[in-house]
XYZ file of C-alpha atoms in Angstrom:
500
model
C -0.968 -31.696 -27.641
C -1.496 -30.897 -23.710
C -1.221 -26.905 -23.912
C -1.707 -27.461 -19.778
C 1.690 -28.612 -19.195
C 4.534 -26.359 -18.818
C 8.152 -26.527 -20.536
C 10.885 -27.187 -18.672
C 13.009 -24.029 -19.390
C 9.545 -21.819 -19.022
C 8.581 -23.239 -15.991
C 12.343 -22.506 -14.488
C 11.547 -18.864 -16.268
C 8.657 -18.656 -13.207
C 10.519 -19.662 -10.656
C 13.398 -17.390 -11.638
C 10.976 -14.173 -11.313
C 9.879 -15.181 -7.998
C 13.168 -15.996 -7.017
C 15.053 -12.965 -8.516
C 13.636 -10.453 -5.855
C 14.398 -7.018 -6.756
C 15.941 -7.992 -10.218
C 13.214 -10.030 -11.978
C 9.855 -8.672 -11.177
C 6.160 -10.523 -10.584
C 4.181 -12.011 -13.242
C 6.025 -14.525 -14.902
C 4.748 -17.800 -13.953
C 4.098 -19.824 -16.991
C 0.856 -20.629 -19.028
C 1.841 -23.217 -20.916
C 3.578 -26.051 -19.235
C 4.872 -29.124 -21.413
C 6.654 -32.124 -19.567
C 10.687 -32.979 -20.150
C 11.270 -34.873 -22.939
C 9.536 -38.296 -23.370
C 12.334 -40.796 -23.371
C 11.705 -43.539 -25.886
C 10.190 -46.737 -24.512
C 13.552 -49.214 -24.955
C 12.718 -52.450 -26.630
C 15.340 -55.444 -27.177
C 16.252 -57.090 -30.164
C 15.318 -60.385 -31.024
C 17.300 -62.828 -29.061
C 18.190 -66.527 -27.398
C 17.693 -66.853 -23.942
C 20.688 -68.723 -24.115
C 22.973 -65.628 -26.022
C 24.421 -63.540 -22.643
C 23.739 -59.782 -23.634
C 20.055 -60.821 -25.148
C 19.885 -61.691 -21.542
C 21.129 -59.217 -19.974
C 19.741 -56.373 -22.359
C 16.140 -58.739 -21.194
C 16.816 -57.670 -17.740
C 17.455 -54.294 -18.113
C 14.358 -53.817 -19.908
C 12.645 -55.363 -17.149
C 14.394 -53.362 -14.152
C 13.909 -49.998 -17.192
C 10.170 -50.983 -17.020
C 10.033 -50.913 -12.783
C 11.906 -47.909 -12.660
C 14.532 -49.337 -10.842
C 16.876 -47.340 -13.329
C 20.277 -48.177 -11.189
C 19.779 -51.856 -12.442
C 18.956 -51.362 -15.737
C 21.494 -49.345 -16.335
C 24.479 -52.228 -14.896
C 22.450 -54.988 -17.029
C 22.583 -52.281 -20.323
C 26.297 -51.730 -20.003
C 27.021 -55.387 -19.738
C 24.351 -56.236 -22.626
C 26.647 -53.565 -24.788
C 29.603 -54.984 -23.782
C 28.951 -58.088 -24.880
C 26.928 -56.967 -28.282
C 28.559 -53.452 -29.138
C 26.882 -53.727 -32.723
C 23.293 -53.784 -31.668
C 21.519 -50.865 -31.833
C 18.878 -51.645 -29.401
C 20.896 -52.643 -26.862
C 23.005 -48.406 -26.714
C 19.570 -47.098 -26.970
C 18.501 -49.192 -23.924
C 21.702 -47.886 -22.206
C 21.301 -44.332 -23.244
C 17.594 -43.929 -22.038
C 18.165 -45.519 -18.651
C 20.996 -43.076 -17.875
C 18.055 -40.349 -19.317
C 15.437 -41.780 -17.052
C 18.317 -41.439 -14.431
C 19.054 -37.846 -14.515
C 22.543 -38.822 -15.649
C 22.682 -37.045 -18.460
C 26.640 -36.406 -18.681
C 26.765 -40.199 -18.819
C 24.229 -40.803 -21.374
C 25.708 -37.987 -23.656
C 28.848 -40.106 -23.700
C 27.298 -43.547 -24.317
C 25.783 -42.127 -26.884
C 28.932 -41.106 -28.375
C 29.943 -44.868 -27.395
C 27.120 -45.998 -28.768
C 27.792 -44.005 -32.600
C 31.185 -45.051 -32.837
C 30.203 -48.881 -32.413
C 27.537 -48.801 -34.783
C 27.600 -46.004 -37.301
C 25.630 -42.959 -38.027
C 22.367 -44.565 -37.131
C 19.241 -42.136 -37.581
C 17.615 -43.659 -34.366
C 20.590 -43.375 -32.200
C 21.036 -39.493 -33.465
C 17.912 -38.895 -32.497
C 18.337 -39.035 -28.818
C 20.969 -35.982 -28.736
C 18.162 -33.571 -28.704
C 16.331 -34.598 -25.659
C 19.286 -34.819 -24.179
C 20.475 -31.659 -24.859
C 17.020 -30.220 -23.636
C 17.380 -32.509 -20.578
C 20.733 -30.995 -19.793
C 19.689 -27.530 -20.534
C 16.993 -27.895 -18.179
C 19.079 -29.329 -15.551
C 21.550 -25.944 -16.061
C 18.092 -23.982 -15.544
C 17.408 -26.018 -12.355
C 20.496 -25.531 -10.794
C 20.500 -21.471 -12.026
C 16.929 -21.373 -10.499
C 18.459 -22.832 -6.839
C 21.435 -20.468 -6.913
C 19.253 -17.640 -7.081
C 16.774 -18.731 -4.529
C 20.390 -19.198 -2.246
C 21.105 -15.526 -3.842
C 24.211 -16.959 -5.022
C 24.430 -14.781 -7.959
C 27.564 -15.816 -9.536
C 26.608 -20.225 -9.674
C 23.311 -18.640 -10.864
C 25.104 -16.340 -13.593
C 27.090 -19.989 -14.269
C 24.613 -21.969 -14.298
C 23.092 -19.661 -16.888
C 25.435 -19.323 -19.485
C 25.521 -23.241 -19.523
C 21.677 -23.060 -19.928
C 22.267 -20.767 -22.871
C 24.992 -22.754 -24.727
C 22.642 -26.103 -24.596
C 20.003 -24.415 -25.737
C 20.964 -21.271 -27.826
C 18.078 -21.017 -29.372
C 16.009 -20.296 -26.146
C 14.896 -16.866 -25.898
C 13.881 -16.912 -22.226
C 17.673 -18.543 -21.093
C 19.525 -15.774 -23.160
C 17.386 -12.951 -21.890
C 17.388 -14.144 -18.145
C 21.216 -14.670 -18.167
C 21.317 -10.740 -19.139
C 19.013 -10.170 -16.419
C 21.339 -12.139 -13.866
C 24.805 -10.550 -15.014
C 22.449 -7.237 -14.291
C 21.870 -8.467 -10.894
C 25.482 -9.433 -10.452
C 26.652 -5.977 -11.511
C 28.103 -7.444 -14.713
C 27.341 -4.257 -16.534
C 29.734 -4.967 -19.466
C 28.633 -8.181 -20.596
C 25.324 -7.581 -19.883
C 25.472 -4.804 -22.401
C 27.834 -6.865 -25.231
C 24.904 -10.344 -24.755
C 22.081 -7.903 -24.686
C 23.450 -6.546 -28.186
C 23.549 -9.939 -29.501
C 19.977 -10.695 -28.496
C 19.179 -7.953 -30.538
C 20.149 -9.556 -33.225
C 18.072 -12.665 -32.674
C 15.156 -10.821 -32.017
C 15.054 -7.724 -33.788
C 11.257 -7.245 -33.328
C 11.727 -7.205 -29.482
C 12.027 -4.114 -27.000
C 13.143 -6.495 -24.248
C 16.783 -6.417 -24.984
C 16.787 -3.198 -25.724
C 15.437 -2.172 -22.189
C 17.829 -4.639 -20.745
C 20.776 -3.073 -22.457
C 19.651 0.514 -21.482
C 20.009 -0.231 -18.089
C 23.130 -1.449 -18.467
C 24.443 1.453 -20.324
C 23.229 3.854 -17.549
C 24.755 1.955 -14.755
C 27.979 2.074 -17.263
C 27.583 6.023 -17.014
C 26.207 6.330 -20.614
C 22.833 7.538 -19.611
C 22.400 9.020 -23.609
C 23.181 5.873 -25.322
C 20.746 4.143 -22.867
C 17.871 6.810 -23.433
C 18.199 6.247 -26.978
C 17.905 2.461 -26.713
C 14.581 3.429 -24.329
C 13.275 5.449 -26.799
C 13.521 2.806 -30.004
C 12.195 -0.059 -27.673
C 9.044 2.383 -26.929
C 8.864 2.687 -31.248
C 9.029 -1.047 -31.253
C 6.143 -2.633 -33.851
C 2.965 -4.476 -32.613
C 3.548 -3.544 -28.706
C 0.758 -4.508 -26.191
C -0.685 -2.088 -23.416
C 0.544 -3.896 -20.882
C 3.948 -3.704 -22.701
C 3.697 -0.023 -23.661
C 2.671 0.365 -19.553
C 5.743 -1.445 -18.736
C 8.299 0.568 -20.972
C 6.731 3.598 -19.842
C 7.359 2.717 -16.248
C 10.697 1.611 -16.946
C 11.736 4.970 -19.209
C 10.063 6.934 -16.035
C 12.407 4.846 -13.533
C 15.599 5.388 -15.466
C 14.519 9.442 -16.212
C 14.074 9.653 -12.511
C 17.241 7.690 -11.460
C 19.197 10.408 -14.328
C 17.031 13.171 -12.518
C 15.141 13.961 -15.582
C 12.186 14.466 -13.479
C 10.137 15.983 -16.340
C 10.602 13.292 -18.535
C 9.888 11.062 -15.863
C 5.875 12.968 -15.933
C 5.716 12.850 -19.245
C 6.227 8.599 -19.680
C 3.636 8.589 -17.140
C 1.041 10.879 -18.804
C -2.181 9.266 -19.545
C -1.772 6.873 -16.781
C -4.303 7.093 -13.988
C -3.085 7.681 -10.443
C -5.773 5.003 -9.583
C -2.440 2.631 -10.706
C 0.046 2.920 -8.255
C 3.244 2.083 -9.644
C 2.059 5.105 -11.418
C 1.307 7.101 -8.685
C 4.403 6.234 -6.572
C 6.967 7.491 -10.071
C 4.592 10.783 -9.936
C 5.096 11.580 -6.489
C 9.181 10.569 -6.891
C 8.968 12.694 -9.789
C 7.653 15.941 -7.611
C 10.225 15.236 -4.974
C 13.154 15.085 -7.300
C 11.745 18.276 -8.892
C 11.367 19.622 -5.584
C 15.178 19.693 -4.344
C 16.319 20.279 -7.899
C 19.952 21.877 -6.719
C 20.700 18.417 -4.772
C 23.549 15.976 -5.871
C 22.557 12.949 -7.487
C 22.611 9.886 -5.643
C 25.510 7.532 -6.742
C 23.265 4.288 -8.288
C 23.012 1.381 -6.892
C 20.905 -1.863 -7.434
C 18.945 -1.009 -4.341
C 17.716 2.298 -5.043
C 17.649 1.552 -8.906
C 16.601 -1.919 -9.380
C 17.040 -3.719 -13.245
C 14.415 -4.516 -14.664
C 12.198 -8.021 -14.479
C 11.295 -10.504 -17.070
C 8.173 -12.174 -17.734
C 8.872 -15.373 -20.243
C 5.304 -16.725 -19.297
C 4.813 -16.328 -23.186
C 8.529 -16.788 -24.472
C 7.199 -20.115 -26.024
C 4.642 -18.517 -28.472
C 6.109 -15.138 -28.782
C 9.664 -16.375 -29.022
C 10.651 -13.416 -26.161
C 9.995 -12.683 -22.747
C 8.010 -9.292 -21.976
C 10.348 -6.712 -19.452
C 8.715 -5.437 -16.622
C 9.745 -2.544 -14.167
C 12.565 -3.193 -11.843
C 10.561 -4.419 -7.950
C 12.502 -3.687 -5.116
C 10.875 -5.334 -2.853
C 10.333 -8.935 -2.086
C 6.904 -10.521 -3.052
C 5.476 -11.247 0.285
C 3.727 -14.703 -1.101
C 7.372 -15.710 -2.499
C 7.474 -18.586 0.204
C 4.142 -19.882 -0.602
C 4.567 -19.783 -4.628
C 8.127 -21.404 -4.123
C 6.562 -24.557 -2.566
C 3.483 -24.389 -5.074
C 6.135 -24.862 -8.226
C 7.680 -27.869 -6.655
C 4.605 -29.303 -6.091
C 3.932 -28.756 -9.548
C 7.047 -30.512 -10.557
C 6.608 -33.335 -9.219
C 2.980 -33.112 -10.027
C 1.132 -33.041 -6.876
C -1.220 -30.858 -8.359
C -3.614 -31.150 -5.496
C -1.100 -29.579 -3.304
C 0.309 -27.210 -5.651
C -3.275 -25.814 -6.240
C -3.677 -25.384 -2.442
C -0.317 -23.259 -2.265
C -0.923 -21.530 -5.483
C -4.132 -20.169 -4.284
C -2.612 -18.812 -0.926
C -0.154 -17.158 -3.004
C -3.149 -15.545 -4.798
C -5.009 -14.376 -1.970
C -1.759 -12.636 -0.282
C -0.588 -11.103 -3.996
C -4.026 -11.284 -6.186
C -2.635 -8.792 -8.581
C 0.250 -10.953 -9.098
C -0.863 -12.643 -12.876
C 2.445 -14.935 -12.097
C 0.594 -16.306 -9.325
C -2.696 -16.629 -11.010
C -1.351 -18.722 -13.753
C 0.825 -21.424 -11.437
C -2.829 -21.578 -9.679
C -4.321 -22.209 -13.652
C -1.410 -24.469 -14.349
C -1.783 -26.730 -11.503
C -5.811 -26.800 -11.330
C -5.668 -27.928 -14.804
C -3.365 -30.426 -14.253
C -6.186 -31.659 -10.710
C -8.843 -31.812 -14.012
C -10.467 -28.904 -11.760
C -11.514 -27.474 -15.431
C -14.602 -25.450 -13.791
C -12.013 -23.684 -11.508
C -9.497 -23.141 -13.931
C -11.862 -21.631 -16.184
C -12.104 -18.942 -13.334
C -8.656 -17.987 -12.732
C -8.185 -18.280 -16.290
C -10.873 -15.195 -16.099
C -9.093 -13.690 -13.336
C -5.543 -13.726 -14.668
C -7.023 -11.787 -18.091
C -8.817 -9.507 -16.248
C -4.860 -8.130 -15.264
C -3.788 -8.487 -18.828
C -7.070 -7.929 -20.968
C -5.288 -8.646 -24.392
C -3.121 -12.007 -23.591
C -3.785 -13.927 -26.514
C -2.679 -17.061 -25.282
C -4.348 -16.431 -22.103
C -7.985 -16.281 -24.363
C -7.111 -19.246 -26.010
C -6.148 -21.257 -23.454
C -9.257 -20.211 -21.774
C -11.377 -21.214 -25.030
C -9.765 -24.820 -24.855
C -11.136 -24.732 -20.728
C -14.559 -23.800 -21.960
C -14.483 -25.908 -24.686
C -13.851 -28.957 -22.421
C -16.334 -27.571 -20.147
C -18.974 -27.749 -23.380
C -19.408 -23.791 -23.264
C -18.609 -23.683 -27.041
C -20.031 -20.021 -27.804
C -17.506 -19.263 -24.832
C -15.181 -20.793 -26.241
C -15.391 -19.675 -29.742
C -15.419 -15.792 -28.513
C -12.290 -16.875 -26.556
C -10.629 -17.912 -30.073
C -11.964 -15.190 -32.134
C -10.276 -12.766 -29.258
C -7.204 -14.637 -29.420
C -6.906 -14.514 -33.255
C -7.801 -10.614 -33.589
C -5.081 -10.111 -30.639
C -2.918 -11.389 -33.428
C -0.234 -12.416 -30.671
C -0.537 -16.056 -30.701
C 2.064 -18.389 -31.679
C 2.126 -20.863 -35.011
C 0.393 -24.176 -32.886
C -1.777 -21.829 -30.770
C -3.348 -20.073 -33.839
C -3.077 -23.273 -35.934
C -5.249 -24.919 -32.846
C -7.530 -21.713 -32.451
C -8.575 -22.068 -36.354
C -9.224 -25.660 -36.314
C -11.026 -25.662 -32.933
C -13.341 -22.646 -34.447
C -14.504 -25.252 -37.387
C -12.100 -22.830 -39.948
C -10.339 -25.989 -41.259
C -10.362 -24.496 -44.771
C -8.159 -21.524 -43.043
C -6.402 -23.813 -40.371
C -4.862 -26.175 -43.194
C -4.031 -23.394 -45.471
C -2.291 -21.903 -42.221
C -0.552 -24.994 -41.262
C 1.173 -25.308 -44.512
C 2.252 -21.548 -44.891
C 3.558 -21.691 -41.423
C 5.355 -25.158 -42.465
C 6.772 -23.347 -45.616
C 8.122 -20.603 -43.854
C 10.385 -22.935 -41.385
C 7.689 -21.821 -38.449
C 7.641 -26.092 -37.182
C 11.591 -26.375 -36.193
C 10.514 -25.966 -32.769
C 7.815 -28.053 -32.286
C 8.015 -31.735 -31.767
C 6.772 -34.518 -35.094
C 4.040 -35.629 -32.862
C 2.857 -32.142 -32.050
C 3.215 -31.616 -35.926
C 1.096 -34.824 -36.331
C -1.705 -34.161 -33.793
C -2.261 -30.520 -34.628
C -2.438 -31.439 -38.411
C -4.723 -34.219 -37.532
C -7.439 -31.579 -35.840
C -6.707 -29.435 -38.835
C -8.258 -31.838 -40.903
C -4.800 -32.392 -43.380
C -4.552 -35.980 -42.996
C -1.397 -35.936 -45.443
C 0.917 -34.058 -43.161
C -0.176 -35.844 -40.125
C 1.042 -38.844 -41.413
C 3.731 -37.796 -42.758
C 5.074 -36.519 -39.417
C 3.709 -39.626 -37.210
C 5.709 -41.210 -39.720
C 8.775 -39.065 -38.729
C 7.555 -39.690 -35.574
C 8.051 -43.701 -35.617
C 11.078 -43.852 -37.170
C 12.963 -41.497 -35.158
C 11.470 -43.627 -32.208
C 9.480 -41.346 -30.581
C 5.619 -42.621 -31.482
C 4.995 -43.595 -27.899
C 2.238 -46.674 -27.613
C -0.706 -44.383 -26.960
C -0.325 -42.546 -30.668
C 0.056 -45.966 -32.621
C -4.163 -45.926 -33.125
C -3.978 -41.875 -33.740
């Protein structure tokens, strides 16, 4: 697996909190970084040169293999057209109009493509990437609106986001944060609820729906959702910090000063967030007898989201509402584009000028880790690495993936105090602490692992070949076959795993 590489829908998660402004607040840039879905190498059936759709289906495969996807596509339709029964031929079709970006159109060959031949395994196994594809092409276009401040194509674009890929924690909870943003108080409080549901274990919906219920006018039912997100279980510093800050901003906006002081006590003034909510605090306590001011997203921002970790922790963390725009926004805008199309050299560049004008920003910090990684600038990246924990101490996928850095670097008693940390943080997710085990030499523990985490239904997320590879460095050669095996015959063993 290459933990360097961002998902798709994470990655958009980044952008979104830079481009949010006063609604989604600073760190959320992305640790882990995985490319859109591989599509599936087409391959042609055995053929005549002299039968007219072997021939065409040979020159789509040919324009397929130069990238000159228009082509292909013409020469795949015709080669279908002429031999609807052949499998090879609609799969062909359907991953040109994939490598295309036309997704709409390769949905509904594949459709085509079913009804000609059957309920073929192979051919049902292309729904899913496109369904991520088109999910992430949702994201995209949510990610632009925003940056336009269109809020309502950006709330649109969201909810499509959502239904492609309902099982995405980080499109759900940003779509609540946008309907925030667009004053949708309502159904941000009724999709909020039904995150809930999905992830009980979380305080981020919760916070999300308090602050709808207090721009609703229910400041008591949205106190009482503050005050069971701060009980949630296994909640980090930085997450208790954030809760408390957010509890603080809604006490103050309800002119609770009081309560306001005491979510902040124990916090140093050295912090100053912190020290900014005290002196509010004093002021509101100050000119007690005057009228509230009527709320507004300006002077009472929503909270932000951070879905940096929404891949291992299945959530996003919630952050205190930022009214103010990031100065290094401009910079850290061009720096992700440069990191999707993979100029990493120039995305590094950027990233680190976003740094040096916001270096407490950890979102920052990790584009800069994401896209030295992906320049093999593994000395650097074990630096920033060091620099974006020293803002969030206990990020357990932040030690890990900084014990995989030194590890490459050959610093293995780095490295292996790296994975310990991560593993006592107890915060990782099933392949991270799967990987952590194995890479420690605890294959005993990291097979027995493996297979509990299999058991319990913990792999639906994660791809066969990730299965296969993370098995294989486990040392439990039975279940790595058996999911290359998968693998191959859902058609997705690219060339390079055939040795593996």
């Amino acid at each position: 697996m290459n933990n360097n590489k961002l998902t798709s829908s994470l990655m958009l998660a980044g952008l979104l909190a830079l481009a949010a402004g006063p609604a989604l607040a600073q760190s959320q840039a992305q640790s882990k970084k995985k490319a859109p879905a591989k599509v599936v190498r087409p391959t042609v059936a055995a053929g005549s040169q002299s039968d007219p759709a072997y021939v065409a289906a040979d020159a789509a495969y040919k324009a397929y293999d130069r990238r000159d996807y228009a082509s292909a596509i013409s020469q795949a339709r015709q080669a279908t057209q002429l031999a609807p029964a052949n499998r090879a031929y609609w799969l062909l079709l359907v991953n040109s109009l994939i490598a295309a970006n036309r997704l709409q159109e390769a949905d509904q060959a594949l459709n085509q493509g079913l009804q000609a031949v059957g309920d073929d395994p192979a051919m049902r196994a292309q729904r899913e990437p496109i369904r991520r594809a088109m999910a992430q092409a949702a994201g995209t276009a949510m990610y632009r609106a925003l940056e336009a401040n269109d809020i309502p194509a950006a709330a649109t674009s969201a909810r499509a986001a959502m239904q492609l890929a309902p099982e995405n924690a980080a499109y759900r909870l940003i779509l609540v944060n946008v309907l925030l943003r667009a004053e949708q108080f309502a159904e941000a409080e009724r999709l909020a609820t039904e995150s809930m549901a999905l992830l009980p274990d979380s305080a981020v919906p919760l916070a999300l729906r308090a602050y709808a219920r207090q721009r609703l006018g229910r400041w008591p039912d949205a106190s009482a959702d503050l005050e069971r997100a701060l009980q949630q279980r296994a909640l980090t510093a930085a997450a208790q910090r954030s809760l408390r800050l957010i509890t603080a901003d809604a006490a103050l906006a309800a002119r609770e000063p009081q309560r306001a002081l005491a979510m902040l006590q124990g916090l140093p003034d050295s912090d100053v967030p912190v020290a900014q909510r005290r002196a509010a605090a004093s002021r509101i306590a100050a000119r007690a007898s005057a009228p509230a001011a009527v709320l507004t997203s300006n002077n009472f921002p929503p909270p932000g989201l951070d879905c940096g970790a929404a891949e291992s922790a299945m959530t996003c963390a919630v952050l205190p509402g930022q009214p103010a725009r990031d100065p290094a926004f401009d910079v850290a805008a061009q720096a992700y584009r440069a990191l999707e199309a993979r100029d990493y050299a120039l995305a590094a560049d950027q990233a680190a000028q976003a740094v040096a004008v916001s270096p407490t920003n950890r979102d920052y910090q990790l584009l800069l880790l994401d896209a030295q990684l992906g320049a093999g600038r593994l000395a650097d990246a074990e630096q920033t690495a060091t620099a974006a924990l020293a803002l969030d101490p206990g990020d357990a996928a932040g030690l890990a993936q900084r014990g995989a850095i030194r590890k490459r670097l050959g610093n293995d008693a780095g490295a292996a105090e790296d994975f310990n940390a991560a593993l006592a943080a107890g915060q990782l997710g099933p392949a991270a602490e799967v990987g952590a085990l194995a890479d420690l030499g605890r294959l005993s523990e990291a097979r027995s692992r493996f297979a509990q985490l299999q058991a319990d239904g913990r792999w639906r997320d994660a791809s066969d070949l990730d299965q296969a590879y993370l098995a294989a460095r486990s040392g439990h050669a039975e279940a790595a076959r058996e999911a290359f095996a998968r693998a191959d015959a859902a058609g997705k063993l690219p060339d390079s795993a055939l040795q593996d």
